[in-house]
GROMACS .gro file of C-alpha atoms in nm:
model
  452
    1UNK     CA    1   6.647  20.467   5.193
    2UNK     CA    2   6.773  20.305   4.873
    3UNK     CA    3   6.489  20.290   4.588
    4UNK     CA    4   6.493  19.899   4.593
    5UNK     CA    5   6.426  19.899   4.947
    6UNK     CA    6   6.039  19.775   5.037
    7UNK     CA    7   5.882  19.811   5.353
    8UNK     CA    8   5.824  19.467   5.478
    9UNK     CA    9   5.495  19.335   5.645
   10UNK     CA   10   5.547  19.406   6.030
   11UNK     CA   11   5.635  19.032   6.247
   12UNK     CA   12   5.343  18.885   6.398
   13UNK     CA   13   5.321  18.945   6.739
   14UNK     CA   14   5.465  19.319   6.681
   15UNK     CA   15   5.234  19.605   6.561
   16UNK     CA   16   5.484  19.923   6.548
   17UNK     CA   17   5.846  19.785   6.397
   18UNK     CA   18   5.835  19.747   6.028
   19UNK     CA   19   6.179  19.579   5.907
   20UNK     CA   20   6.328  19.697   5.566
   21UNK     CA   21   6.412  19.436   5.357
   22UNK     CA   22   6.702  19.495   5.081
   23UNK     CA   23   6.685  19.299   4.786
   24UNK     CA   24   6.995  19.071   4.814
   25UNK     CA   25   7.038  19.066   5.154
   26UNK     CA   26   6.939  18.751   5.391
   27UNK     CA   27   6.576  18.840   5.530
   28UNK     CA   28   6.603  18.877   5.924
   29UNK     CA   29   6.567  18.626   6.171
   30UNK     CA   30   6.159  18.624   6.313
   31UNK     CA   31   6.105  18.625   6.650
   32UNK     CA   32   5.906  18.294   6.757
   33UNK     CA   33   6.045  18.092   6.491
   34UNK     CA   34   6.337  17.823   6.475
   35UNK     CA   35   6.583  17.933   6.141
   36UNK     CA   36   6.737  17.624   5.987
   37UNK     CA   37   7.084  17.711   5.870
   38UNK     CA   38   7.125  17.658   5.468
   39UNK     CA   39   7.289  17.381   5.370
   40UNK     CA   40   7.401  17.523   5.068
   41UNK     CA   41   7.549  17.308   4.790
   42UNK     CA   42   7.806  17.034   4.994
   43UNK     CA   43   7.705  16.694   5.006
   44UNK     CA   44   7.624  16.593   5.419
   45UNK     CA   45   7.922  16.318   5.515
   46UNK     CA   46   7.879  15.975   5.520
   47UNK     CA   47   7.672  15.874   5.825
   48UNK     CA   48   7.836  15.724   6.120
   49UNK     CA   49   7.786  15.368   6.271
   50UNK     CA   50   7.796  15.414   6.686
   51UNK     CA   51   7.690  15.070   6.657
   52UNK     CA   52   7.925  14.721   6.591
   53UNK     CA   53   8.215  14.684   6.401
   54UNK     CA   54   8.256  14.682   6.055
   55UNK     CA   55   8.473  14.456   5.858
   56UNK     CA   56   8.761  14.676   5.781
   57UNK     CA   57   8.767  14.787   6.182
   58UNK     CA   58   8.833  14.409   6.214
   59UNK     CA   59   9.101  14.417   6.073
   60UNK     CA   60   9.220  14.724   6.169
   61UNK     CA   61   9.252  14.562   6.535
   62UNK     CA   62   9.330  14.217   6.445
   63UNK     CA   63   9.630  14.391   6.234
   64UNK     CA   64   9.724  14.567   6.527
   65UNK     CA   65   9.724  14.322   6.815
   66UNK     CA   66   9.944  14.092   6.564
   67UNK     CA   67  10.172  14.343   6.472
   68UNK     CA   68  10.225  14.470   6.844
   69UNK     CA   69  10.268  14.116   6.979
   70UNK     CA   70  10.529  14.089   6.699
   71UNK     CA   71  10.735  14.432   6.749
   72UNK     CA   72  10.705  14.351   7.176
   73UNK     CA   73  10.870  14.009   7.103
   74UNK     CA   74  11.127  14.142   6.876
   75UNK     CA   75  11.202  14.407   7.118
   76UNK     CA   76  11.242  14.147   7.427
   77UNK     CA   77  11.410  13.837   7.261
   78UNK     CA   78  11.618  13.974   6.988
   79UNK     CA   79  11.712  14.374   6.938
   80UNK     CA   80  11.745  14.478   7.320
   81UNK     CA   81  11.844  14.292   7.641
   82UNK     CA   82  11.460  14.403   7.768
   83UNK     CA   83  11.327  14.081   8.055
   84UNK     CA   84  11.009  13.978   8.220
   85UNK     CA   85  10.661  13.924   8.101
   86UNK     CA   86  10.538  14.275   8.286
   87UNK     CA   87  10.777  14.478   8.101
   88UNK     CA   88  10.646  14.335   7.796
   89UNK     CA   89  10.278  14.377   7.869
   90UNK     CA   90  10.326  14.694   7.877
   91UNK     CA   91  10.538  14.727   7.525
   92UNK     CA   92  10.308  14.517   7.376
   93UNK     CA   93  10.006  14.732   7.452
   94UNK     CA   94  10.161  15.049   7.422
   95UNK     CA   95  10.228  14.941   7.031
   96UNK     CA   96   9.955  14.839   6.970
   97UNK     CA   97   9.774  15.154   7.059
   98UNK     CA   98  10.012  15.357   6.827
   99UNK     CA   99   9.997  15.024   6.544
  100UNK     CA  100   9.660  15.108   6.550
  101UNK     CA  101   9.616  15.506   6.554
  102UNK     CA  102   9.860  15.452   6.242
  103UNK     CA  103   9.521  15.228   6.081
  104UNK     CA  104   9.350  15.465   6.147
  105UNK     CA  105   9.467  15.739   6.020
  106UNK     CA  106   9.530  15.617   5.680
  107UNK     CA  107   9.138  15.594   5.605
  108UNK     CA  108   8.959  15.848   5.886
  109UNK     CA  109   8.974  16.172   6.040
  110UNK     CA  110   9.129  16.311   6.385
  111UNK     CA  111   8.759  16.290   6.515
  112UNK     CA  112   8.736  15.883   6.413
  113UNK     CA  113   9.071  15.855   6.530
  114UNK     CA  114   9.024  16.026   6.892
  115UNK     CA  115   8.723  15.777   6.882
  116UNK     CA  116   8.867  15.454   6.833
  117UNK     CA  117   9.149  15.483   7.016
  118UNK     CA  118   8.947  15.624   7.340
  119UNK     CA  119   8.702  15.274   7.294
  120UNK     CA  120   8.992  15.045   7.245
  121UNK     CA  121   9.115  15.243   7.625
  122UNK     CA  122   8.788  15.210   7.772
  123UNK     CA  123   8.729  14.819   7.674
  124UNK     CA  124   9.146  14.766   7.770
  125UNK     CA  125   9.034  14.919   8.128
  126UNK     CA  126   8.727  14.701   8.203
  127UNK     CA  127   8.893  14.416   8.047
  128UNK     CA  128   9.198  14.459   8.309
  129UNK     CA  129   8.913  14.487   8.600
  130UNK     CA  130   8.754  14.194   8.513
  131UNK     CA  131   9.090  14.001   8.463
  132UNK     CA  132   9.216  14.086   8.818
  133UNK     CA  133   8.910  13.974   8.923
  134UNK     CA  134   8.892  13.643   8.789
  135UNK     CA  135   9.237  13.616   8.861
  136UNK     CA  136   9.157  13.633   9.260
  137UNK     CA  137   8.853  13.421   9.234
  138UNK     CA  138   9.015  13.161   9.059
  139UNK     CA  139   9.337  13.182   9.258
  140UNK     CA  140   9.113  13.141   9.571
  141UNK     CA  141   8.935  12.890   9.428
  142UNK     CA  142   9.207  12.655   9.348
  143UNK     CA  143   9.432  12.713   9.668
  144UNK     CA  144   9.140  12.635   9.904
  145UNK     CA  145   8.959  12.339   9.652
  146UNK     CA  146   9.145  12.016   9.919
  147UNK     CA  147   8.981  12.218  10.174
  148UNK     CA  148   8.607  12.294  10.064
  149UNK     CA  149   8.571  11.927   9.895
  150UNK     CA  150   8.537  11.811  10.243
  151UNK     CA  151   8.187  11.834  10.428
  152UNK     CA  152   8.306  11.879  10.763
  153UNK     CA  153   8.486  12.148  10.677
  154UNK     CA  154   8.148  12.378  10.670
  155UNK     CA  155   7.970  12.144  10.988
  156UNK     CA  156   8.282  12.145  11.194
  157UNK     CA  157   8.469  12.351  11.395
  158UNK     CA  158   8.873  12.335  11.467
  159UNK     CA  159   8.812  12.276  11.849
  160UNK     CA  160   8.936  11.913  11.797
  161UNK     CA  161   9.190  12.016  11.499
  162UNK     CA  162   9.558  12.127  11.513
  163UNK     CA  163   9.773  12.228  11.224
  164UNK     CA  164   9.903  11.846  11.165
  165UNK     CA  165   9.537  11.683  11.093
  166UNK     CA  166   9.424  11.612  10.754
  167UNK     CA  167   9.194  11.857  10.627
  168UNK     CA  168   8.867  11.591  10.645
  169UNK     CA  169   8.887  11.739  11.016
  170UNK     CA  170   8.771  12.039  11.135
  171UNK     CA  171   8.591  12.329  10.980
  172UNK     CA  172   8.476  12.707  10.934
  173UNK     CA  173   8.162  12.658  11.111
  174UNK     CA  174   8.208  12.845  11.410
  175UNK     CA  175   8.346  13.125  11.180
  176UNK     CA  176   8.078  13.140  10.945
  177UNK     CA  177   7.788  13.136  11.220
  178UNK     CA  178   8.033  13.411  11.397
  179UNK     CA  179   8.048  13.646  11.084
  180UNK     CA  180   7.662  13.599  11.012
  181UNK     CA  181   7.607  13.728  11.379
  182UNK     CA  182   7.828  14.011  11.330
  183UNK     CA  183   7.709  14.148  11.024
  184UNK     CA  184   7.351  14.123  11.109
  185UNK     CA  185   7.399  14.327  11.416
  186UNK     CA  186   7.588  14.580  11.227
  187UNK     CA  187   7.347  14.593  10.990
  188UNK     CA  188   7.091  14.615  11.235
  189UNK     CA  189   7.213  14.928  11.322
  190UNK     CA  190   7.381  15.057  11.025
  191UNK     CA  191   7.117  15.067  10.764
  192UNK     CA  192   6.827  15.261  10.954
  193UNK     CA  193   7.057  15.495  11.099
  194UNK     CA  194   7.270  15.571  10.770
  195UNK     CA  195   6.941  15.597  10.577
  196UNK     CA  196   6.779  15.858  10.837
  197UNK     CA  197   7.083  16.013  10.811
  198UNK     CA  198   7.071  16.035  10.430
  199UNK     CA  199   6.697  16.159  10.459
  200UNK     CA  200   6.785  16.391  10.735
  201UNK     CA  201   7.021  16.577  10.512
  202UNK     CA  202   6.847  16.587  10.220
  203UNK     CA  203   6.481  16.699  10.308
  204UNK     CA  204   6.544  16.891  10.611
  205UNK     CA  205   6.895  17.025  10.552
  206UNK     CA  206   7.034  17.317  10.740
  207UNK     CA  207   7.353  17.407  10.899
  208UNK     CA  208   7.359  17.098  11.134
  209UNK     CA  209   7.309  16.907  10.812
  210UNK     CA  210   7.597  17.046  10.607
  211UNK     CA  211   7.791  16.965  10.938
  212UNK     CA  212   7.714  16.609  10.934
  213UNK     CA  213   7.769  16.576  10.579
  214UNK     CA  214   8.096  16.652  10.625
  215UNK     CA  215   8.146  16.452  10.913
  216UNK     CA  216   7.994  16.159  10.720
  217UNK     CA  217   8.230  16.235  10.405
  218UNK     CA  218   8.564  16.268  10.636
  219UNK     CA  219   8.489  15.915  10.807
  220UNK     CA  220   8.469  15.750  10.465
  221UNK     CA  221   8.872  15.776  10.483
  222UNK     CA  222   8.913  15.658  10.862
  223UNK     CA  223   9.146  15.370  10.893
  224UNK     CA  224   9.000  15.083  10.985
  225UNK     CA  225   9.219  15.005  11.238
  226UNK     CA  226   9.157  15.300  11.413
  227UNK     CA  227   8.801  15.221  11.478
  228UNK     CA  228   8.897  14.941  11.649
  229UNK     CA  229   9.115  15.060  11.869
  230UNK     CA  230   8.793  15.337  11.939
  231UNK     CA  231   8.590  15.037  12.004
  232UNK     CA  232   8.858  14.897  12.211
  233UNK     CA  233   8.910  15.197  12.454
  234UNK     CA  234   8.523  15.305  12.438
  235UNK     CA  235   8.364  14.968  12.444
  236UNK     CA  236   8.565  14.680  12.576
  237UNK     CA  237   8.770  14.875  12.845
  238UNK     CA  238   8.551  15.118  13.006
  239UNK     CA  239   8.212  14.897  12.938
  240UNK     CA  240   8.255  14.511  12.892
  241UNK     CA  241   8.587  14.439  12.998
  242UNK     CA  242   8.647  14.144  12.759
  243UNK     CA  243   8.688  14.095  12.365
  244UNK     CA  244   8.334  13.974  12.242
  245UNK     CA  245   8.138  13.986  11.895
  246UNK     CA  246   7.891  14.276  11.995
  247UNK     CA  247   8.232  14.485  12.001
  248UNK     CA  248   8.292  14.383  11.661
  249UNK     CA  249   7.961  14.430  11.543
  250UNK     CA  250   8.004  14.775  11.652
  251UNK     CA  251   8.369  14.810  11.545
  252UNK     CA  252   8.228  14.666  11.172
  253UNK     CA  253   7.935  14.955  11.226
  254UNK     CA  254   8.172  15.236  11.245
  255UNK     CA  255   8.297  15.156  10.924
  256UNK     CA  256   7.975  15.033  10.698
  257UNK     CA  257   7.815  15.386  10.865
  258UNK     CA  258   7.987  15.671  10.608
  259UNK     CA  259   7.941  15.441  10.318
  260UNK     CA  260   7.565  15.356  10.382
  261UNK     CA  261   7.504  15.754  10.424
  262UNK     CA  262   7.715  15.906  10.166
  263UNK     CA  263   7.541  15.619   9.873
  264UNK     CA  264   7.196  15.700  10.024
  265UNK     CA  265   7.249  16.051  10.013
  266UNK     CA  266   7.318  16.031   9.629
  267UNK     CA  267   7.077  15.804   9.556
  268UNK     CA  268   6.822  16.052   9.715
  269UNK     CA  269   6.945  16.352   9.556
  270UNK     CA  270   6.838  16.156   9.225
  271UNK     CA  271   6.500  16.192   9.314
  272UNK     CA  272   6.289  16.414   9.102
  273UNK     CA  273   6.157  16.724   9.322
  274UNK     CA  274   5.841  16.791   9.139
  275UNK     CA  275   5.749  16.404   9.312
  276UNK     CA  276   5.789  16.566   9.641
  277UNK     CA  277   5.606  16.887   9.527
  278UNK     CA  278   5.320  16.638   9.396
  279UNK     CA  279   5.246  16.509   9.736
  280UNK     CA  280   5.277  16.847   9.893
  281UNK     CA  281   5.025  16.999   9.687
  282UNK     CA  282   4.803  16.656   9.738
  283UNK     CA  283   4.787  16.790  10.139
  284UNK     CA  284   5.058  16.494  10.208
  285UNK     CA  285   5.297  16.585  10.529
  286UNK     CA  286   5.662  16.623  10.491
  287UNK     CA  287   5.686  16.277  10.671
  288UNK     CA  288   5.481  16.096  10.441
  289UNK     CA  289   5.592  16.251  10.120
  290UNK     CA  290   5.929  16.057  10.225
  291UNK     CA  291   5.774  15.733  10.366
  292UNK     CA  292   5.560  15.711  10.022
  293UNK     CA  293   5.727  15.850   9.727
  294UNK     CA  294   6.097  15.949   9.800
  295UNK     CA  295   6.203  15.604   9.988
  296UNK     CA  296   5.993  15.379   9.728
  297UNK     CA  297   6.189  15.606   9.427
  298UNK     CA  298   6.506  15.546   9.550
  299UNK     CA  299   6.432  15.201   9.669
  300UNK     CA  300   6.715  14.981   9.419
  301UNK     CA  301   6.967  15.273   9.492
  302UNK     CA  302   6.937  15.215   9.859
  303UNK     CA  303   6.974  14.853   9.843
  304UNK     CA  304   7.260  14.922   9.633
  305UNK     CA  305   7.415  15.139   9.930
  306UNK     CA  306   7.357  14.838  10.155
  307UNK     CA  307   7.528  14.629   9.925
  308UNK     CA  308   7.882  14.868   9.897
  309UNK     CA  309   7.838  14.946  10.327
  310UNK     CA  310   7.794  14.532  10.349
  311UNK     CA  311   8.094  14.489  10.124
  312UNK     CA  312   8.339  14.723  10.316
  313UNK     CA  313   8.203  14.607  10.660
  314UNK     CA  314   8.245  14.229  10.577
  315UNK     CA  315   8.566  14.168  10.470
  316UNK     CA  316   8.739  14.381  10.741
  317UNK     CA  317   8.985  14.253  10.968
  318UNK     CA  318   9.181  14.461  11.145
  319UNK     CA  319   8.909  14.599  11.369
  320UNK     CA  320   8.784  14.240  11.453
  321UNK     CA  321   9.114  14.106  11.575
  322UNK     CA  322   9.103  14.395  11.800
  323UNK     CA  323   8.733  14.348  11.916
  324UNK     CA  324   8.666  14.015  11.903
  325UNK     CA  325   8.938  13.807  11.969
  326UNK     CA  326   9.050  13.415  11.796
  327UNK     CA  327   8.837  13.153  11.903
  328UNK     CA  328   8.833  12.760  11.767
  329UNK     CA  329   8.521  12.658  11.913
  330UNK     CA  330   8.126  12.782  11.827
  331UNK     CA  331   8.035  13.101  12.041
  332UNK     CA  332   7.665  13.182  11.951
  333UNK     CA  333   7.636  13.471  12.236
  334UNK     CA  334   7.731  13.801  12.110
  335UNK     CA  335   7.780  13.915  12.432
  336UNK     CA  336   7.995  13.722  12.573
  337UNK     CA  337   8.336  13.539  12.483
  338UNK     CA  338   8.527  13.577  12.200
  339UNK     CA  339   8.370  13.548  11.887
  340UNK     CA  340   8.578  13.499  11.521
  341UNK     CA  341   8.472  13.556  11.188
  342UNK     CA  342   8.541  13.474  10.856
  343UNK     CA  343   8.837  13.726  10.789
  344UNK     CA  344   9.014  13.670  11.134
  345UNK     CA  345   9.042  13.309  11.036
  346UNK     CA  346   9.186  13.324  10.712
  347UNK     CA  347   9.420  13.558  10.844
  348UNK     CA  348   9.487  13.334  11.157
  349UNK     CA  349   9.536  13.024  10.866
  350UNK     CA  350   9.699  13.154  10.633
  351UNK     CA  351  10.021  13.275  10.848
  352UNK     CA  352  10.087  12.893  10.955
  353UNK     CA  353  10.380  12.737  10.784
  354UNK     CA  354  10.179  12.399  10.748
  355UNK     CA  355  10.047  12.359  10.366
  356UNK     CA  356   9.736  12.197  10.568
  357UNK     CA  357   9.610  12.535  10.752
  358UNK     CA  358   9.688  12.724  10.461
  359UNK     CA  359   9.440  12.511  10.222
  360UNK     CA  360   9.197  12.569  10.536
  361UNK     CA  361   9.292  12.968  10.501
  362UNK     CA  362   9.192  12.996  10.099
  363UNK     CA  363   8.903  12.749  10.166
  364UNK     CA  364   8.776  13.000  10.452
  365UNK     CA  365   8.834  13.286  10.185
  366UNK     CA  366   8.664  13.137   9.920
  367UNK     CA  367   8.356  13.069  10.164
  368UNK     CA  368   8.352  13.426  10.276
  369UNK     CA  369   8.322  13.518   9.857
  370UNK     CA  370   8.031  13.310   9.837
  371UNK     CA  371   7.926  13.399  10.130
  372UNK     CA  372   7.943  13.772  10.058
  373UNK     CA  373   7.768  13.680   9.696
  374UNK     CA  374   7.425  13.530   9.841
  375UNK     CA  375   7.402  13.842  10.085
  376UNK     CA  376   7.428  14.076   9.751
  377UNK     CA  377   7.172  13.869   9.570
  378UNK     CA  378   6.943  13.863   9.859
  379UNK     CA  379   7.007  14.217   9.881
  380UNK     CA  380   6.946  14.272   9.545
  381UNK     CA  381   6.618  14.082   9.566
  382UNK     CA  382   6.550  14.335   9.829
  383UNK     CA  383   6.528  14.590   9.664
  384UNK     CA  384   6.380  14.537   9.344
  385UNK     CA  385   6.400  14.736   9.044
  386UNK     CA  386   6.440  15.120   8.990
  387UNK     CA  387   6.097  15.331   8.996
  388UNK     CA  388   5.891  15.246   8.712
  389UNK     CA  389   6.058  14.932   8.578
  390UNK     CA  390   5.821  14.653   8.654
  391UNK     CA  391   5.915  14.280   8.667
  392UNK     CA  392   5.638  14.026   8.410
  393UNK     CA  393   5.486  13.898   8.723
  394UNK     CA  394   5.430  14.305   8.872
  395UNK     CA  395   5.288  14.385   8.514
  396UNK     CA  396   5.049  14.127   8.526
  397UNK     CA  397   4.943  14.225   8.838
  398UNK     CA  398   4.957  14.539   8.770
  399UNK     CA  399   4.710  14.485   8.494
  400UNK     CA  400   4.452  14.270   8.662
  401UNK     CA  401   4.432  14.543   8.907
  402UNK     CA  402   4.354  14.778   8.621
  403UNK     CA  403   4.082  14.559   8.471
  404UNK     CA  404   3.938  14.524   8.808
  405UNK     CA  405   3.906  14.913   8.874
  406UNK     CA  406   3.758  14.936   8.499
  407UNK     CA  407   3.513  14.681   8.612
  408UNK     CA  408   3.418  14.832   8.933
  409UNK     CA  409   3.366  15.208   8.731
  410UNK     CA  410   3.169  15.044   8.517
  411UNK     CA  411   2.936  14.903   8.779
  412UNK     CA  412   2.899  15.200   8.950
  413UNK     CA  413   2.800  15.367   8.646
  414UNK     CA  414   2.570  15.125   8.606
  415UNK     CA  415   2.424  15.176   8.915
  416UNK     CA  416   2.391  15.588   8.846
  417UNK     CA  417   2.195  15.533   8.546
  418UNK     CA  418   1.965  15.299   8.672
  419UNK     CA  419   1.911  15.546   8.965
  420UNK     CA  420   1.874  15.877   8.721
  421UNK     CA  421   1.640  15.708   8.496
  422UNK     CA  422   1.440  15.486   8.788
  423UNK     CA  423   1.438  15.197   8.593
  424UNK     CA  424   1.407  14.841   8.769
  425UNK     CA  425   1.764  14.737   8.847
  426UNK     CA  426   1.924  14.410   8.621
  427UNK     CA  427   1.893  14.101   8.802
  428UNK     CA  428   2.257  14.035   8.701
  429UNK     CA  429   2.384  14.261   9.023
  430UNK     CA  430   2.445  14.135   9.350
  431UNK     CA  431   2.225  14.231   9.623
  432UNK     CA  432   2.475  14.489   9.753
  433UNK     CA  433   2.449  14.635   9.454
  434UNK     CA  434   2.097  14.660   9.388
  435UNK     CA  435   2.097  14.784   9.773
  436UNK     CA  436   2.320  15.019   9.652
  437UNK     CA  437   2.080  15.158   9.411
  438UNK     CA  438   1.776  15.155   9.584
  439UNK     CA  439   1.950  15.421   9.844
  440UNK     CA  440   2.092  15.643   9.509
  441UNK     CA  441   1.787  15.612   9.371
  442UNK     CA  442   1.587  15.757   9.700
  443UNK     CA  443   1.810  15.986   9.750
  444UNK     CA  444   1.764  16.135   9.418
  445UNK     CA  445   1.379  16.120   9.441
  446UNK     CA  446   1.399  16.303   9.774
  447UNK     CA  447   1.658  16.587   9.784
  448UNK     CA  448   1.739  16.781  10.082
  449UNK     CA  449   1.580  17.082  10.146
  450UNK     CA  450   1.866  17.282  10.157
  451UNK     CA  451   1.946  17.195   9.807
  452UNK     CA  452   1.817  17.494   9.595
   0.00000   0.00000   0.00000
């Protein structure tokens, strides 16, 4: 041991180790204590704005969407024999990304740099997405807008309408009373037997649950045409012998099922587990733990699996020609006699040369978009917010339910102390009340004799 070296006090919490200390050495690292690395003598960086967009990242991208729009224009009319608006899309955007890296660069780091140019990616992406899907809505919109000025194009049906007649005859209306019919009964069936599935898996779980999670997760990728043609040889040939819209409710069924259980099963995962072990240790059962606290939790993410199952389900075709069968006149029996929906007849439209019954086909399409939108909002509507985020009219509620339990305490209180001290009772409580406190009061005055 060096003469400079000192025994140091021993760490609290230890009562044998003593640590020697050296004088110019850093002193050791206590146990139970957070050490704040020093500093030491350079100046922290300039602080970082994850938050809008300053003036000279302005024009950092206005700069570089000119200059790229310049250098793809140059390229395609003047310097090389380059064509077509795709081709330069894609120059265009692709210089700008390195037009403005280059910006960048000359007043940031790699780090800033990385940053940017990832954001400008992200916000290009989403941009494209919403693009396309304007794109279809408004293409939609305009092809089918002769068709879906007309009234009777929603009240009629095309039983007295050929491909020659104007489009102020005949309608969708057999089609859209069809696809309401068919959904409904698919959801009828879908949506509790997808969600028990979900539940099954998740909070009882097993072997036989691992199996049907995979079964679940492999029938996300069936082709829809082959459920219909299961429908069709399980269904229709062996059971009804004839095309009707229960077999397409069940062909539509098939496919909504893997979607409804593999989004509910997610959506339940995300439930906290010390919820579950709450109730457990409260007495609840297994079956009301989940009927009380997991399903209300996970309420907005199930509607949210109804809404992607509804989505896929809704829009398909190729099953329904197969099941259903091409009708032109209202069929409201399930059962019995063909039965068309919305997607059969736009595709059943749209492939006739006559500009008439194509205007019909984009009208039908754009109907099935709105048609698809009011079944998400009511969906939506359904199922509320997530767990703990409470609407202004639930909040007020929610309080006037708390200033009526605070009331109550307090008049039960009340009614102790008058009993404890037997004291005549306010004439400002109800008769109940008072009734109330006569018994607490006897009671007190004459205890049990078992009471020691």
């Amino acid at each position: 041991m060096t003469p400079d070296a000192t025994l140091a006090p021993p760490p609290v919490g230890d009562d044998v180790t003593r640590l020697v200390e050296v004088p110019g050495t850093p002193p050791a690292p206590r146990r139970g204590r957070t050490e704040l690395p020093d500093p030491g003598a350079e100046a922290p960086g300039p602080r970082r704005r994850v938050r809008g967009i300053p003036a000279e990242q302005r024009f950092d991208l206005i700069g570089a969407v000119c200059a790229s729009l310049a250098v793809a224009t140059l390229l395609f009319g003047w310097l090389t024999p380059m064509t077509g608006v795709i081709g330069w899309a894609v120059v265009a955007y692709a210089s700008f990304l390195a037009i403005y890296a280059l910006l960048i660069v000359l007043r940031s780091d790699r780090l800033d740099v990385v940053d940017r140019v990832m954001t400008a990616l992200l916000y290009s992406a989403g941009g494209l997405l919403l693009a396309a899907l304007v794109f279809v809505v408004v293409f939609t919109l305009l092809r089918g807008f002769d068709a879906v000025t007309h009234l009777t194009f929603f009240i009629e049906t095309m039983k007295f309408a050929g491909p020659l007649d104007p489009l102020d005859t005949g309608g969708i209306a057999h089609a859209i009373v069809g696809t309401l019919i068919q959904i409904s009964i698919a959801l009828a069936i879908a949506v509790p037997l997808g969600i028990a599935t979900a539940v099954f898996m998740n909070e009882i779980g097993g072997r036989f649950a691992r199996f049907v999670r995979t079964i679940s997760d492999a029938m996300t990728a069936l082709p829809s045409i082959v459920a219909g043609l299961f429908i069709y040889a399980a269904v229709i040939t062996l059971v009804t012998q004839e095309r009707s819209g229960f077999a397409a409710s069940l062909a539509i069924t098939v496919m909504m099922l893997p979607i409804i259980i593999r989004a509910s099963d997610v959506v339940l995962r995300l439930v906290p587990g010390n919820l579950r072990e709450a109730s457990y240790a409260l007495g609840a059962s297994r079956w009301r733990t989940v009927w009380t606290v997991v399903l209300p939790t996970s309420r907005s993410g199930l509607a949210t699996a109804v809404i992607l199952g509804t989505a896929r389900g809704v829009g398909e075709t190729s099953p329904v020609l197969l099941t259903s069968g091409v009708t032109a006149v209202m069929n409201t029996n399930p059962f019995h006699g063909p039965m068309i929906s919305l997607p059969l007849q736009v595709f059943d439209m749209v492939k006739s040369p006559e500009p008439s019954m194509i205007a019909r086909g984009f009208g039908a399409a754009a109907t099935l978009i709105a048609l698809v939108l009011v079944l998400f909002i009511v969906a939506r509507a359904i199922g509320g917010k997530g767990a703990g985020q409470l609407s202004p009219r639930r909040r007020r509620a929610r309080a006037a339910a708390s200033r009526g339990d605070l009331a109550r305490i307090e008049r039960r209180a009340a009614l102790s102390a008058a009993a404890a001290s037997a004291v005549l009772v306010p004439a400002t409580l109800t008769a109940s009340e008072a009734l109330a406190a006569e018994r607490v009061a006897a009671d007190t005055s004459h205890p049990s004799e078992e009471t020691p």
